[in-house]
Coordinates of C-alpha atoms and ligand atoms in Angstrom, one line a residue:
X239 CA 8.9 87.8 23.5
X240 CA 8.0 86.1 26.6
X241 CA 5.8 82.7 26.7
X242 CA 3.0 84.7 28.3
X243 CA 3.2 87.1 25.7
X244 CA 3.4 84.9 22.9
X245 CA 0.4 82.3 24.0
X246 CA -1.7 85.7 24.7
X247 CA -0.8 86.3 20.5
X248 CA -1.7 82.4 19.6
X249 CA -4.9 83.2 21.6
X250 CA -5.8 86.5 19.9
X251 CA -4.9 85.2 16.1
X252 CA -6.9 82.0 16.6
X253 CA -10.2 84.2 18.1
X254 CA -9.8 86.6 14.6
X255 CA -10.2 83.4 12.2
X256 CA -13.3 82.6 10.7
X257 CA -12.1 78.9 10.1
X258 CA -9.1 77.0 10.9
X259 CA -7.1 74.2 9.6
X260 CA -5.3 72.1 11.5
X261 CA -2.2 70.2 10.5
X262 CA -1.1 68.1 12.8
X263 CA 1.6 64.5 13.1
X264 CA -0.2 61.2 13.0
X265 CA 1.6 60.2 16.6
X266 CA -0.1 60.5 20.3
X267 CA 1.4 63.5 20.7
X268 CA 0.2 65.5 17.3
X269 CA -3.5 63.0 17.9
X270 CA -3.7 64.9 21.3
X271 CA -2.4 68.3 20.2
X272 CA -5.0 68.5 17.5
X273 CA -7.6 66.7 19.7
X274 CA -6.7 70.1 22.4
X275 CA -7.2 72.4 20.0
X276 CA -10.1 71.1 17.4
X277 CA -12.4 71.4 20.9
X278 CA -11.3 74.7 22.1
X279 CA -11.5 76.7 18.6
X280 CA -15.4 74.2 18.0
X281 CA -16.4 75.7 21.2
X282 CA -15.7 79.3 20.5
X283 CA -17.9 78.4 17.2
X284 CA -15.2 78.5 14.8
X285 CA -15.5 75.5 12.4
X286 CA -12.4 73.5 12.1
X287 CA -11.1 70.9 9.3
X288 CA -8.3 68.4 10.5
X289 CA -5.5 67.2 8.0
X290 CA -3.4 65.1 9.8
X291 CA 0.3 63.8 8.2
X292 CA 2.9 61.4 9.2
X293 CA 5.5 64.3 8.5
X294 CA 5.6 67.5 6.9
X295 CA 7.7 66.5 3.9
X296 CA 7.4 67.8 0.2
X297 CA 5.1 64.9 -0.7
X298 CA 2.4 65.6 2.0
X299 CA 2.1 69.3 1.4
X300 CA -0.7 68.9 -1.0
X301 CA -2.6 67.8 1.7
X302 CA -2.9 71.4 3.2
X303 CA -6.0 73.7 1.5
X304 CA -5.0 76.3 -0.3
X305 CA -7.8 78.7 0.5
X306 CA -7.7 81.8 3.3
X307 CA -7.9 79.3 6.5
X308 CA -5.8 80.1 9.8
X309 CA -3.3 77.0 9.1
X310 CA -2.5 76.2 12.7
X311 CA 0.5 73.2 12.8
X312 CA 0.8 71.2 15.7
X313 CA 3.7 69.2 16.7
X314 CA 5.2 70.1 13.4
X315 CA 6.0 73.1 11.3
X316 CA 8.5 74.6 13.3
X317 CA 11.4 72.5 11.3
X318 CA 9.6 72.3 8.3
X319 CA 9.0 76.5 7.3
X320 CA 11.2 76.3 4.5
X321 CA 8.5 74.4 3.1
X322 CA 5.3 76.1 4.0
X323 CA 7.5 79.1 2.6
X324 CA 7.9 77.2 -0.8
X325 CA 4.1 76.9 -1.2
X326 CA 3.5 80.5 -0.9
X327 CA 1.9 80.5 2.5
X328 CA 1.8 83.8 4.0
X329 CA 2.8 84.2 7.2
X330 CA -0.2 86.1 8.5
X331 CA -2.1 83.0 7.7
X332 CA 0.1 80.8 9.6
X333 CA 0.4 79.6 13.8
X334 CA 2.8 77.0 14.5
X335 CA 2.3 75.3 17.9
X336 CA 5.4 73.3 18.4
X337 CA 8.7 71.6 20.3
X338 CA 10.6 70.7 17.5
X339 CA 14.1 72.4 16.8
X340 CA 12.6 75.0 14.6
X341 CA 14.7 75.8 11.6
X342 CA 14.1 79.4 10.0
X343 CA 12.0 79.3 6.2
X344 CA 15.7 80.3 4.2
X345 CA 13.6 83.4 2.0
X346 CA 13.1 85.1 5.7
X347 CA 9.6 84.3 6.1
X348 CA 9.0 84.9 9.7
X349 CA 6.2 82.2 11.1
X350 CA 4.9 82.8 14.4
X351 CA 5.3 80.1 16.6
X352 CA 4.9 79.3 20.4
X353 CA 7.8 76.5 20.3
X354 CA 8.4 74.7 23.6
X355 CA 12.6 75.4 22.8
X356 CA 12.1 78.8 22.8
X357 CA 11.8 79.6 26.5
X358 CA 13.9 77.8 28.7
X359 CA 14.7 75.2 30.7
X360 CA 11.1 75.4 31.9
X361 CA 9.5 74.6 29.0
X362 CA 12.0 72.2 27.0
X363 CA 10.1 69.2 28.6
X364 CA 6.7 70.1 27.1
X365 CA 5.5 68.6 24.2
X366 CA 3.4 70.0 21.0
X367 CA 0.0 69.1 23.8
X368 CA 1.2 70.9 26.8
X369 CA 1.9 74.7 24.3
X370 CA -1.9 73.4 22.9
X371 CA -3.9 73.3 26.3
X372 CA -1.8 76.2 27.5
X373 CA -3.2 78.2 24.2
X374 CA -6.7 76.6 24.6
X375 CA -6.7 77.9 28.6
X376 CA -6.1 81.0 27.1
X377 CA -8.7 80.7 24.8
X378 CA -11.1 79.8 27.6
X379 CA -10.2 78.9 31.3
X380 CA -12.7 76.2 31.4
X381 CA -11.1 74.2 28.8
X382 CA -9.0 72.5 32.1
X383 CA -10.7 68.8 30.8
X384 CA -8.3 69.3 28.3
X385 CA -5.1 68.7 30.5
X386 CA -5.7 65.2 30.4
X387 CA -5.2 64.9 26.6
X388 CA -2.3 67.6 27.1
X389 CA -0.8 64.8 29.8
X390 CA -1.3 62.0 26.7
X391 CA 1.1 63.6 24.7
X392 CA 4.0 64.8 26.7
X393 CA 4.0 61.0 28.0
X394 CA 3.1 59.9 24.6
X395 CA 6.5 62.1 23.7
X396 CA 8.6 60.8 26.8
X397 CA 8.6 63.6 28.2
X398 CA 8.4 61.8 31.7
X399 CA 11.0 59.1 30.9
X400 CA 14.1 61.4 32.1
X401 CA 13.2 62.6 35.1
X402 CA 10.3 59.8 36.0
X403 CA 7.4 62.2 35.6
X404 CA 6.8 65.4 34.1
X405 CA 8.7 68.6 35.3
X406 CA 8.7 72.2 34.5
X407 CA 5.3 73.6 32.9
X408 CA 4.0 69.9 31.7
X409 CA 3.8 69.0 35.8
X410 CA 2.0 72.2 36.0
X411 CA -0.4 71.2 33.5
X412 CA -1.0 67.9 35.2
X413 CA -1.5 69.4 39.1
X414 CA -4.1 71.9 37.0
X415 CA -6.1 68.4 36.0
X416 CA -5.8 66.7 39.0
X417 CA -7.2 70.8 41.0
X418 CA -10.3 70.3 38.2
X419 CA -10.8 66.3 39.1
X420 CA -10.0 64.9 35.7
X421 CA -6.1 63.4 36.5
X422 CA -4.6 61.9 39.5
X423 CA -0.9 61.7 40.1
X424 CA 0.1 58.9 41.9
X425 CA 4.0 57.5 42.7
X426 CA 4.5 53.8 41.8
X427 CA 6.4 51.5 40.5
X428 CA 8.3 52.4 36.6
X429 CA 6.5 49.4 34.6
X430 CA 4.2 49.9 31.6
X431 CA 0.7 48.5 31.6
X432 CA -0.9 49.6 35.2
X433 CA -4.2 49.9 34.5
X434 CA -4.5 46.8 32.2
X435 CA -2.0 44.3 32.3
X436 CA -1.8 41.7 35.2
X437 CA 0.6 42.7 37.9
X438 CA 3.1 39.7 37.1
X439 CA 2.9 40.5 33.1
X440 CA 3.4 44.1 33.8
X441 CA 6.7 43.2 36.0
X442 CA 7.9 40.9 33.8
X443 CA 7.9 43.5 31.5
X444 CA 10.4 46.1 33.4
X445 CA 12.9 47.0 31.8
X446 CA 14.3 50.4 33.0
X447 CA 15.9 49.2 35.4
X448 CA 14.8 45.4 35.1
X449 CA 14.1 43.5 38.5
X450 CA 16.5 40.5 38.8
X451 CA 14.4 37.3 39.1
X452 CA 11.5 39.2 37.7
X453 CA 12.0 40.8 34.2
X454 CA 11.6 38.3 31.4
X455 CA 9.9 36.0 34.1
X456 CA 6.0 36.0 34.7
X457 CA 5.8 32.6 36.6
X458 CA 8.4 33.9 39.1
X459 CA 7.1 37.7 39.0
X460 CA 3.3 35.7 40.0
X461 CA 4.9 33.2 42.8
X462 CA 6.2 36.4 43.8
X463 CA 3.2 38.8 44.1
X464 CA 1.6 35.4 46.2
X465 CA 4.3 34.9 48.6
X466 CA 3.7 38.5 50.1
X467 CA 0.1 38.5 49.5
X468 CA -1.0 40.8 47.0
X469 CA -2.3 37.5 44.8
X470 CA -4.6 34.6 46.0
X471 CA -3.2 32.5 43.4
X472 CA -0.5 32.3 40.4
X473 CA -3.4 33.2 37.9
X474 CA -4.9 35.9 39.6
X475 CA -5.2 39.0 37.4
X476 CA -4.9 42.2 39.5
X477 CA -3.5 44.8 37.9
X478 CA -1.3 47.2 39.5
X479 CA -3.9 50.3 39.7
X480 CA -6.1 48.2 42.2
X481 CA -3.8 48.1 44.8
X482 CA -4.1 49.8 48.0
X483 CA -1.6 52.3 48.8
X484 CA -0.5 49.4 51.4
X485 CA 0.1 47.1 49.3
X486 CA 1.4 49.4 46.6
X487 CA 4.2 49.9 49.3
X488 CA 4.8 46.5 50.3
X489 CA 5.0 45.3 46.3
X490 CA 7.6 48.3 46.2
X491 CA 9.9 47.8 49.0
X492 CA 10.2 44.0 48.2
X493 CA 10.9 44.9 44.7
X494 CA 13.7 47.6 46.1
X495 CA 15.4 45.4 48.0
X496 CA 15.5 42.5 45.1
X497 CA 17.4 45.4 43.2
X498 CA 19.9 46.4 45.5
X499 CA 20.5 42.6 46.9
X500 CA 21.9 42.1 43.5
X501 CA 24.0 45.1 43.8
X502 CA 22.0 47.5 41.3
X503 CA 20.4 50.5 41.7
X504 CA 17.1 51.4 42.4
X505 CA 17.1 54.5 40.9
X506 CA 14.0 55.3 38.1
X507 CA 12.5 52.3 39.8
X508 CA 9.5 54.6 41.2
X509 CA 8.2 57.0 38.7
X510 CA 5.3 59.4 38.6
X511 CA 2.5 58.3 36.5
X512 CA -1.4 60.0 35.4
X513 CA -4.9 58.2 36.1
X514 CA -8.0 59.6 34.5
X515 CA -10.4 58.4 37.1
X516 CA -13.4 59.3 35.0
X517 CA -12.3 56.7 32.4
X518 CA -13.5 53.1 32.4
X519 CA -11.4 50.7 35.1
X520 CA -9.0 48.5 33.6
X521 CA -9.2 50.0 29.8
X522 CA -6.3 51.9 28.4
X523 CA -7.7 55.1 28.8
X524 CA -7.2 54.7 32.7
X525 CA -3.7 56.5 32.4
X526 CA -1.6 58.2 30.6
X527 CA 1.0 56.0 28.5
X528 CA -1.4 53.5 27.9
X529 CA -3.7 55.8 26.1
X530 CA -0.6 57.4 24.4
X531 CA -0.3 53.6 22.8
X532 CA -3.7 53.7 21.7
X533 CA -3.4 56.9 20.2
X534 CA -0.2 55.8 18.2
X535 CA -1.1 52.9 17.6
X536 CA -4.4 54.7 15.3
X537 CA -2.0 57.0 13.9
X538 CA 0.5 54.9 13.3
X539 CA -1.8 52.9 11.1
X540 CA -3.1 55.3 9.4
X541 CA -6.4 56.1 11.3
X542 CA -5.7 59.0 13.1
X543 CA -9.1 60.1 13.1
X544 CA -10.3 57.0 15.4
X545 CA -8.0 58.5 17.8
X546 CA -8.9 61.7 17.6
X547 CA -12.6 60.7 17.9
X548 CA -11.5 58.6 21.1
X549 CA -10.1 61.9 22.2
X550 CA -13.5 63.5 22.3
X551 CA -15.0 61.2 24.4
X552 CA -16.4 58.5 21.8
X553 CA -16.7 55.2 23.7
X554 CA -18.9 53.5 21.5
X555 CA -17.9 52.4 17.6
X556 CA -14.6 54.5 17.1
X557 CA -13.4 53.3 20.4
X558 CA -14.1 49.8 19.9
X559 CA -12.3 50.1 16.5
X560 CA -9.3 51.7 18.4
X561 CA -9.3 48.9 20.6
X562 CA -8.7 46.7 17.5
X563 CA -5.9 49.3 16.4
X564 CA -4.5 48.5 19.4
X565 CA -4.1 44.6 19.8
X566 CA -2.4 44.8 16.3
X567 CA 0.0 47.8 16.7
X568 CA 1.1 45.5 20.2
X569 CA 1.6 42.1 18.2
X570 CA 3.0 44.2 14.8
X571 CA 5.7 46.3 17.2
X572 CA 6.3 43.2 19.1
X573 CA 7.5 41.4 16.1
X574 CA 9.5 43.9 14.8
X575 CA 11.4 44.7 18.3
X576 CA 11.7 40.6 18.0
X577 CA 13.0 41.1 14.2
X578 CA 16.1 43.6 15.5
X579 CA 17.3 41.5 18.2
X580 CA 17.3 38.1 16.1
X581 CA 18.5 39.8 12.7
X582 CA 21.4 41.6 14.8
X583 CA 22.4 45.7 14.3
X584 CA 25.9 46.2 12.2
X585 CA 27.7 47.9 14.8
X586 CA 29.7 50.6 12.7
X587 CA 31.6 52.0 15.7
X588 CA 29.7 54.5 17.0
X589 CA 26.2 53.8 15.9
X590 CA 24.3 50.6 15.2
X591 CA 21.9 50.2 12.0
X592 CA 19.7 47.9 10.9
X593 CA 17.5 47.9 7.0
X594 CA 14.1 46.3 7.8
X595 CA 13.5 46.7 4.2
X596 CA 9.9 46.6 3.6
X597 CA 8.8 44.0 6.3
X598 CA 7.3 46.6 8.0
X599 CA 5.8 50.2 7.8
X600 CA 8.1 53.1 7.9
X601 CA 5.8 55.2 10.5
X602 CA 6.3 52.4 13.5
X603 CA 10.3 52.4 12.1
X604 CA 11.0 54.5 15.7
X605 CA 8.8 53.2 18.0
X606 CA 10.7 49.9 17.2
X607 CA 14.3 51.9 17.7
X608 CA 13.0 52.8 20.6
X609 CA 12.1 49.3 21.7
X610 CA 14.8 47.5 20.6
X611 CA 17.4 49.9 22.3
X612 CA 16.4 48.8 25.4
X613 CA 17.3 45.3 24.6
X614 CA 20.9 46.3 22.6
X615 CA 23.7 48.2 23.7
X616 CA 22.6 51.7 24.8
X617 CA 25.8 53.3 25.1
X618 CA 25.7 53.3 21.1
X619 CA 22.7 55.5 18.9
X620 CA 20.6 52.7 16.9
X621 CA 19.5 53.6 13.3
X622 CA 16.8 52.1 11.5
X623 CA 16.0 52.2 7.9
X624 CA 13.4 51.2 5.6
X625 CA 11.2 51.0 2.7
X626 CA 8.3 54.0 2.5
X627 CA 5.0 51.7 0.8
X628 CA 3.8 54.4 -1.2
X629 CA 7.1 56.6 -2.1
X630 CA 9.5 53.6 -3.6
X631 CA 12.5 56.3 -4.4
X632 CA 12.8 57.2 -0.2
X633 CA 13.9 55.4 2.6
X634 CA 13.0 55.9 6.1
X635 CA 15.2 56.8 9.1
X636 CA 14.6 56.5 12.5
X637 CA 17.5 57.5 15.4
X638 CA 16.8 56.9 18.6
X639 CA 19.3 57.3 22.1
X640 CA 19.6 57.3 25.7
X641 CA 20.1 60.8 28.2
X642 CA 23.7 59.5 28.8
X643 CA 24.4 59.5 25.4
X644 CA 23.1 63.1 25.2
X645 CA 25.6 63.9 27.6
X646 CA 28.3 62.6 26.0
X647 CA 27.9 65.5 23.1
X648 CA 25.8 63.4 20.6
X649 CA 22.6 64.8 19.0
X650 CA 20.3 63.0 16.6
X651 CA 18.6 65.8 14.9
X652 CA 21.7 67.6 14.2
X653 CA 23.5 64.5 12.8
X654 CA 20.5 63.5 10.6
X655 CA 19.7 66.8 10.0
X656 CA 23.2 67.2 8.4
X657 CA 23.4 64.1 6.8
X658 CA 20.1 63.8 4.9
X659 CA 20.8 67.3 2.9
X660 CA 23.9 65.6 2.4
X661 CA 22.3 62.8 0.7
X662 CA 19.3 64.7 -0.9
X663 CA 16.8 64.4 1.9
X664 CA 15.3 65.6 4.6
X665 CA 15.6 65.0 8.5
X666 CA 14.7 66.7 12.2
X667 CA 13.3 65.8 15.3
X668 CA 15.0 66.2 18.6
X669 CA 18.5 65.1 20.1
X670 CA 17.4 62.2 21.7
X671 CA 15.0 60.8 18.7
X672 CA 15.1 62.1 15.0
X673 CA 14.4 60.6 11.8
X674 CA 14.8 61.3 8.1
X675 CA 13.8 60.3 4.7
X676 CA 16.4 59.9 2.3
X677 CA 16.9 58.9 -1.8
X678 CA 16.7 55.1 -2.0
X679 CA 20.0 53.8 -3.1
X680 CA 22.3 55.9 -0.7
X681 CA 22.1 53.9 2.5
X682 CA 25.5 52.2 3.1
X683 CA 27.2 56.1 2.1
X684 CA 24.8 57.6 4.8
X685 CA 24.9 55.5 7.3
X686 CA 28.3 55.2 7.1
X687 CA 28.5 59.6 7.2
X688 CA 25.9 59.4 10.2
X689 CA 28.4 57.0 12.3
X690 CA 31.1 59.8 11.0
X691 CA 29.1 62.2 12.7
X692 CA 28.7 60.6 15.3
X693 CA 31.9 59.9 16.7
X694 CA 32.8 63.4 15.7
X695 CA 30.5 64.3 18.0
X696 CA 31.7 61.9 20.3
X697 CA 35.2 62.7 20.2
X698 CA 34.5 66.7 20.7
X699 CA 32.2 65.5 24.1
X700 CA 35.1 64.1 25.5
X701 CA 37.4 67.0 24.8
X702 CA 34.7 69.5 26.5
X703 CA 35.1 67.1 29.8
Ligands
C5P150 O1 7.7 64.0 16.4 P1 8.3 63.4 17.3 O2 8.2 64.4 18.5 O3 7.0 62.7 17.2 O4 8.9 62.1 18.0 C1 8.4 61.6 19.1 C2 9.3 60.6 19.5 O5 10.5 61.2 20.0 C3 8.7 59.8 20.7 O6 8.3 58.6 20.2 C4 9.8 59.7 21.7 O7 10.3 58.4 21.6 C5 10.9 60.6 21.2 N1 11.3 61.7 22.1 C6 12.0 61.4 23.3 N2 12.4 62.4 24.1 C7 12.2 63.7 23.8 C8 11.5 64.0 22.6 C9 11.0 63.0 21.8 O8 12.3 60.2 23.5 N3 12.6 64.7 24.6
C5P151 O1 7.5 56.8 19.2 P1 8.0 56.4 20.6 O2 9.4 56.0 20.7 O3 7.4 57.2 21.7 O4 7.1 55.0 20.7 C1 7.0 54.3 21.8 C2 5.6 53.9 22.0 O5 5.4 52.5 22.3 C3 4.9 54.7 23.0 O6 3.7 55.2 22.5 C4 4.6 53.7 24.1 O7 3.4 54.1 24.8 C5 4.6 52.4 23.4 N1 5.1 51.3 24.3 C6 4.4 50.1 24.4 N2 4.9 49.1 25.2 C7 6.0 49.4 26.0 C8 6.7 50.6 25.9 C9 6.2 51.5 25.0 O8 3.4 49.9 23.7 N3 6.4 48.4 26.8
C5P152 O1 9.7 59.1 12.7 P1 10.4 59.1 14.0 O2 9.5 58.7 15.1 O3 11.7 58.4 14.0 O4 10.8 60.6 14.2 C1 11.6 61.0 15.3 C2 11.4 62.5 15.4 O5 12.0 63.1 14.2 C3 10.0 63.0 15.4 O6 10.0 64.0 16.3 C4 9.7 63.4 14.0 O7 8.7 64.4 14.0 C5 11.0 64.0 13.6 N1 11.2 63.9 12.1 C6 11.5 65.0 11.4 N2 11.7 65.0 10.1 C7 11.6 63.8 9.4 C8 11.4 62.6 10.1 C9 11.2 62.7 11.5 O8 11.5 66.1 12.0 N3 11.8 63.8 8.1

């Protein structure tokens, strides 16, 4: 079936249910996916109860009702149907709203699911949000406020990092919430932190590419920003959002031609980003990564219901308390990005790997990959494992890579997917980021089968060249 077709079913099944359940990932993406659809089924008067989970793993399945709900998953369910199959859920009672690789229930129960992979090149870079608003728009075309929280997750997801802004159906989304007022798009330089962080902090900060004399270096990057005017003095604390487009210009051209006088390129130095100009200046709701931090970072720590309140529009209590989520999922992921690079990765080859033990959570275990990537070498997959607080028999895995390793033949979901049955677990997720849990005890033998893998994989890119 077509992806017309198919969000035209998701539409039809969700308007027959009396009540929903929604079952959805505790990250900005599955936040905002749940957030898209809790509104649009409340407003066609359907009562809705959210169960949110940081994966859908054998362990977390009691947490779904077993009464005669619509189950709707969001952002997860596709890779997990072996499971729902296990616990006897019918598939008539089922609507998966996903980008995962899907992978089939083994007994032949056939889940219906609107899965971004299912379509084509299209629709590959839209996340778990941009299938939900699509569904809810179906549901009711004035639900176009939603985009905006459909725009959270897919940058939330990275969905923009490749390409330096959304493509395919996900831009469509965000031109139909800038048409309806609630998004702007504007073009500007690739750092993270427009709408809050001072212009210098937020250069210092680049790292994709990084800005010779600037990254790692907020006095320069300030004695910078005053030699050409855009700062009165070394402590101003403009932030990048506030500029005119004038001076957005002249901050980028400068910074161009620091880049390319050191003989680098400039390329992914511009990137697309998403303002909500009916949010509060100079909070991190302004735009779009920046509320996709705030959303993690409730999630991530176990209140995913602050930031699905701060999705409907609370600004009082719930947001304050995400603001406080915040500050501490900054300083926490800071700390363990800082742990990584001190520490040091065992470079096996072809991946490096790292056990952080149980220094910190498992559920920030791949947004500190992630980080720390950036900072190691990125020709080589990082894996990192660790301790799971409340399961002490699993460990946590967490792959993350770069496009140009993608390209080279390798993918993370397969690899992890392949070696956590191996090992008695359980893994999925995408090429480019996947994770696992696997038995405690078994973590030399399967790291040392994932680098396996991985130069397999390696080794049969180079012969396709
Ligand atoms: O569940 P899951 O989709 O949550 O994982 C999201 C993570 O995967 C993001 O944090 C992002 O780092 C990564 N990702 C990515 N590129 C993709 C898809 C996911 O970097 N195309
Ligand atoms: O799980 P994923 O890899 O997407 O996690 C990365 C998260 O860290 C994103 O939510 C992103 O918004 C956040 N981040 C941040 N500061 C940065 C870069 C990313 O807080 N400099
Ligand atoms: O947990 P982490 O952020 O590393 O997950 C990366 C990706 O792998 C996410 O998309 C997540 O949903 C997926 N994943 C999975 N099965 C697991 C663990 C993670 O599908 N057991």
């Amino acid at each position: 079936m077509g992806f017309v077709e198919d969000v035209s079913r998701a539409a039809k099944i969700i308007l027959e249910a009396d009540a929903a359940t929604l079952i959805s990932h505790i990250d900005a993406d599955g936040i905002s996916s749940e957030a898209i659809i809790s509104q649009a089924v409340t407003r066609l008067g359907i009562p809705v109860n959210p169960v949110f989970v940081r994966q859908l793993e054998p362990m977390t399945m009691k947490h779904i009702p077993d009464d005669d709900t619509l189950k709707i998953f969001t952002d997860l369910g596709g890779g997990q149907q072996n499971l729902l199959e296990e616990a006897g859920i019918t598939a008539d009672s089922v609507l998966i709203l996903d980008h995962h690789i899907s992978q089939p229930a083994p007994g032949g129960t056939e889940y219906f699911q609107v899965n971004s992979q299912f379509y084509g090149e299209d629709y590959v870079k839209c996340s778990a949000a941009g299938i939900a608003y699509l569904v809810a728009r179906k549901l009711d075309p004035a639900n176009t406020d939603l985009a905006k929280l459909s725009v959270v997750g897919n940058v939330g997801d990275m969905m923009a990092r490749e390409n330096h802004g959304l493509v395919g159906v996900a831009r469509w989304i965000a031109e139909d919430g800038a048409d309806s007022g609630h998004i702007r798009i504007r073009r500007g330089i690739n750092c993270y932190g427009l709408s809050t962080r001072p212009l210098h902090i937020c250069l210092s900060n680049a790292d994709d590419p990084q800005i010779p004399g600037i990254s790692g270096k907020p006095a320069e990057a300030a004695a910078l920003l005053c030699r050409i005017g855009i700062y009165q003095s070394p402590s101003d604390q403009r932030v990048w959002e506030e500029l005119s487009s004038e001076e957005e210009k002249r901050l980028a051209s400068v910074l161009a031609e620091q880049i390319i006088a050191n003989g680098e390129s400039s390329d992914g130095f511009i990137a697309e980003h998403y303002f909500f100009p009916d949010e509060m200046e100079k909070t991190p709701l302004r735009n779009a990564s920046e509320y996709a931090t705030m959303l993690n970072a409730c999630g991530r720590w176990a209140k995913p219901k602050i930031g699905e309140a701060v999705c409907f529009g609370d600004r009082g209590q719930k947001y304050r308390e995400a603001e406080h989520m915040l500050r501490h999922h900054r300083s926490i992921i800071r700390e363990l990005c800082e742990y990584i690079i001190e520490t040091g990765v065992e470079d096996l080859g072809s991946i490096q790997a790292i056990h952080t033990g149980d220094k910190y959570p498992d559920t920030i275990a791949g947004i500190g990959a992630g980080m720390a990537l950036s900072k190691l070498d990125t020709n080589k997959p990082i894996l990192v494992m660790c301790s799971v607080s409340d399961e002490p028999n699993l460990i946590k895995v967490s792959m993350r890579t770069y496009e140009k390793v993608l390209r080279r033949g390798v993918d993370l979901q397969e690899v992890l997917v392949t070696a956590a049955v191996e090992s008695g677990g359980a893994g999925g997720g995408h090429n480019i980021a996947a994770g696992a849990y696997i038995p405690k005890g078994c973590e030399h033998d399967f790291t040392r089968r994932v680098n396996e893998l991985v130069k397999g994989q390696f080794a049969a890119g180079q012969k396709d060249r």
